[in-house]
């Protein structure tokens, strides 16, 4: 029984030594001579980005959230903000009106959560 525990402990220590000591050394050696990755975007058009904002009774906060999304470093022609509202009781959609001009938004007439 003691021999089995000693073998298990040795295996665990060997795995930890590989993960914490040997593997980082191997990765550093493999990276020698390779150029460092650059933070520039690849050539060509940027990918399109779509963000779905799901809102329920968020009239006061939704404008700030959408405004924050529009401040991201994504060209306007590549960013699509979709706002979905379902069953809102706080003046549904009025908080998004200045932000949704020219953008898609959807509103349900009071369906609410399907689990109710």
CSV table of C-alpha atoms in Angstrom, one decimal:
chain,number,residue,atom,x,y,z
A,1,UNK,CA,0.0,0.0,0.0
A,2,UNK,CA,2.8,2.4,0.8
A,3,UNK,CA,4.5,1.7,-2.5
A,4,UNK,CA,1.3,2.6,-4.4
A,5,UNK,CA,1.0,5.9,-2.5
A,6,UNK,CA,4.6,6.7,-3.1
A,7,UNK,CA,4.2,6.0,-6.8
A,8,UNK,CA,1.0,8.2,-6.9
A,9,UNK,CA,2.8,11.0,-5.1
A,10,UNK,CA,5.8,10.8,-7.5
A,11,UNK,CA,3.5,10.9,-10.5
A,12,UNK,CA,1.7,14.0,-9.1
A,13,UNK,CA,5.0,15.7,-8.4
A,14,UNK,CA,6.3,14.9,-11.9
A,15,UNK,CA,3.2,16.3,-13.5
A,16,UNK,CA,3.4,19.5,-11.5
A,17,UNK,CA,7.1,19.8,-12.2
A,18,UNK,CA,6.4,19.5,-16.0
A,19,UNK,CA,3.6,22.0,-15.9
A,20,UNK,CA,5.4,24.6,-13.8
A,21,UNK,CA,9.0,24.2,-14.7
A,22,UNK,CA,9.7,22.2,-17.9
A,23,UNK,CA,6.8,23.3,-20.1
A,24,UNK,CA,7.6,27.1,-19.8
A,25,UNK,CA,11.3,26.3,-20.7
A,26,UNK,CA,10.2,24.3,-23.8
A,27,UNK,CA,7.9,27.1,-24.9
A,28,UNK,CA,10.6,29.8,-24.5
A,29,UNK,CA,13.0,27.7,-26.5
A,30,UNK,CA,10.5,27.1,-29.3
A,31,UNK,CA,9.8,30.9,-29.5
A,32,UNK,CA,13.5,31.8,-29.9
A,33,UNK,CA,14.1,33.3,-33.4
A,34,UNK,CA,10.4,33.9,-34.1
A,35,UNK,CA,9.1,37.4,-34.6
A,36,UNK,CA,6.9,38.8,-31.8
A,37,UNK,CA,3.2,39.0,-32.7
A,38,UNK,CA,2.1,42.4,-33.7
A,39,UNK,CA,-1.0,44.1,-32.5
A,40,UNK,CA,-2.0,45.4,-35.9
A,41,UNK,CA,-5.2,44.3,-37.7
A,42,UNK,CA,-4.7,42.0,-40.7
A,43,UNK,CA,-5.0,43.6,-44.1
A,44,UNK,CA,-8.4,43.8,-45.6
A,45,UNK,CA,-11.8,44.9,-44.3
A,46,UNK,CA,-12.6,44.5,-40.6
A,47,UNK,CA,-15.1,41.9,-39.6
A,48,UNK,CA,-18.7,42.9,-38.9
A,49,UNK,CA,-19.8,43.0,-35.3
A,50,UNK,CA,-23.3,42.5,-34.1
A,51,UNK,CA,-24.4,43.2,-30.5
A,52,UNK,CA,-27.7,42.1,-29.2
A,53,UNK,CA,-28.9,44.1,-26.2
A,54,UNK,CA,-31.8,42.4,-24.4
A,55,UNK,CA,-33.7,44.8,-22.2
A,56,UNK,CA,-36.6,44.5,-19.8
A,57,UNK,CA,-37.7,47.7,-18.0
A,58,UNK,CA,-34.3,49.4,-18.7
A,59,UNK,CA,-35.6,52.8,-19.8
A,60,UNK,CA,-33.2,54.7,-17.6
A,61,UNK,CA,-30.0,52.6,-18.3
A,62,UNK,CA,-30.4,51.5,-21.9
A,63,UNK,CA,-29.3,54.8,-23.4
A,64,UNK,CA,-26.0,54.7,-21.5
A,65,UNK,CA,-25.4,51.1,-22.6
A,66,UNK,CA,-26.0,51.7,-26.2
A,67,UNK,CA,-23.9,54.9,-26.1
A,68,UNK,CA,-21.1,52.8,-24.6
A,69,UNK,CA,-21.4,50.3,-27.5
A,70,UNK,CA,-21.2,53.1,-30.1
A,71,UNK,CA,-18.0,54.4,-28.5
A,72,UNK,CA,-16.2,51.2,-29.2
A,73,UNK,CA,-13.3,51.2,-31.7
A,74,UNK,CA,-15.4,49.7,-34.5
A,75,UNK,CA,-16.3,51.6,-37.7
A,76,UNK,CA,-20.0,52.5,-37.9
A,77,UNK,CA,-20.4,50.6,-41.1
A,78,UNK,CA,-19.2,47.4,-39.3
A,79,UNK,CA,-21.2,47.7,-36.1
A,80,UNK,CA,-24.8,46.5,-35.8
A,81,UNK,CA,-26.6,47.1,-32.5
A,82,UNK,CA,-29.8,45.1,-32.1
A,83,UNK,CA,-32.1,46.1,-29.2
A,84,UNK,CA,-34.7,43.6,-28.1
A,85,UNK,CA,-37.5,44.5,-25.6
A,86,UNK,CA,-40.2,42.2,-24.5
A,87,UNK,CA,-43.0,43.1,-22.2
A,88,UNK,CA,-41.6,46.3,-20.8
A,89,UNK,CA,-43.8,48.3,-18.5
A,90,UNK,CA,-41.7,51.4,-18.2
A,91,UNK,CA,-42.4,53.3,-21.4
A,92,UNK,CA,-41.0,50.5,-23.6
A,93,UNK,CA,-38.5,51.8,-26.0
A,94,UNK,CA,-38.6,55.4,-25.2
A,95,UNK,CA,-35.1,55.3,-23.6
A,96,UNK,CA,-33.6,53.9,-26.8
A,97,UNK,CA,-35.2,56.3,-29.3
A,98,UNK,CA,-32.2,58.7,-29.7
A,99,UNK,CA,-29.9,55.7,-30.2
A,100,UNK,CA,-32.0,53.5,-32.4
A,101,UNK,CA,-32.3,55.9,-35.3
A,102,UNK,CA,-31.1,53.9,-38.3
A,103,UNK,CA,-30.7,50.7,-36.2
A,104,UNK,CA,-32.8,47.7,-35.8
A,105,UNK,CA,-34.9,47.4,-32.6
A,106,UNK,CA,-37.7,45.0,-31.8
A,107,UNK,CA,-40.4,45.3,-29.2
A,108,UNK,CA,-43.1,42.8,-28.2
A,109,UNK,CA,-46.5,44.1,-27.0
A,110,UNK,CA,-46.2,42.6,-23.5
A,111,UNK,CA,-45.3,38.9,-24.0
A,112,UNK,CA,-42.8,38.9,-21.2
A,113,UNK,CA,-40.9,35.8,-20.2
A,114,UNK,CA,-42.3,32.6,-21.6
A,115,UNK,CA,-41.7,30.8,-18.3
A,116,UNK,CA,-44.4,32.9,-16.5
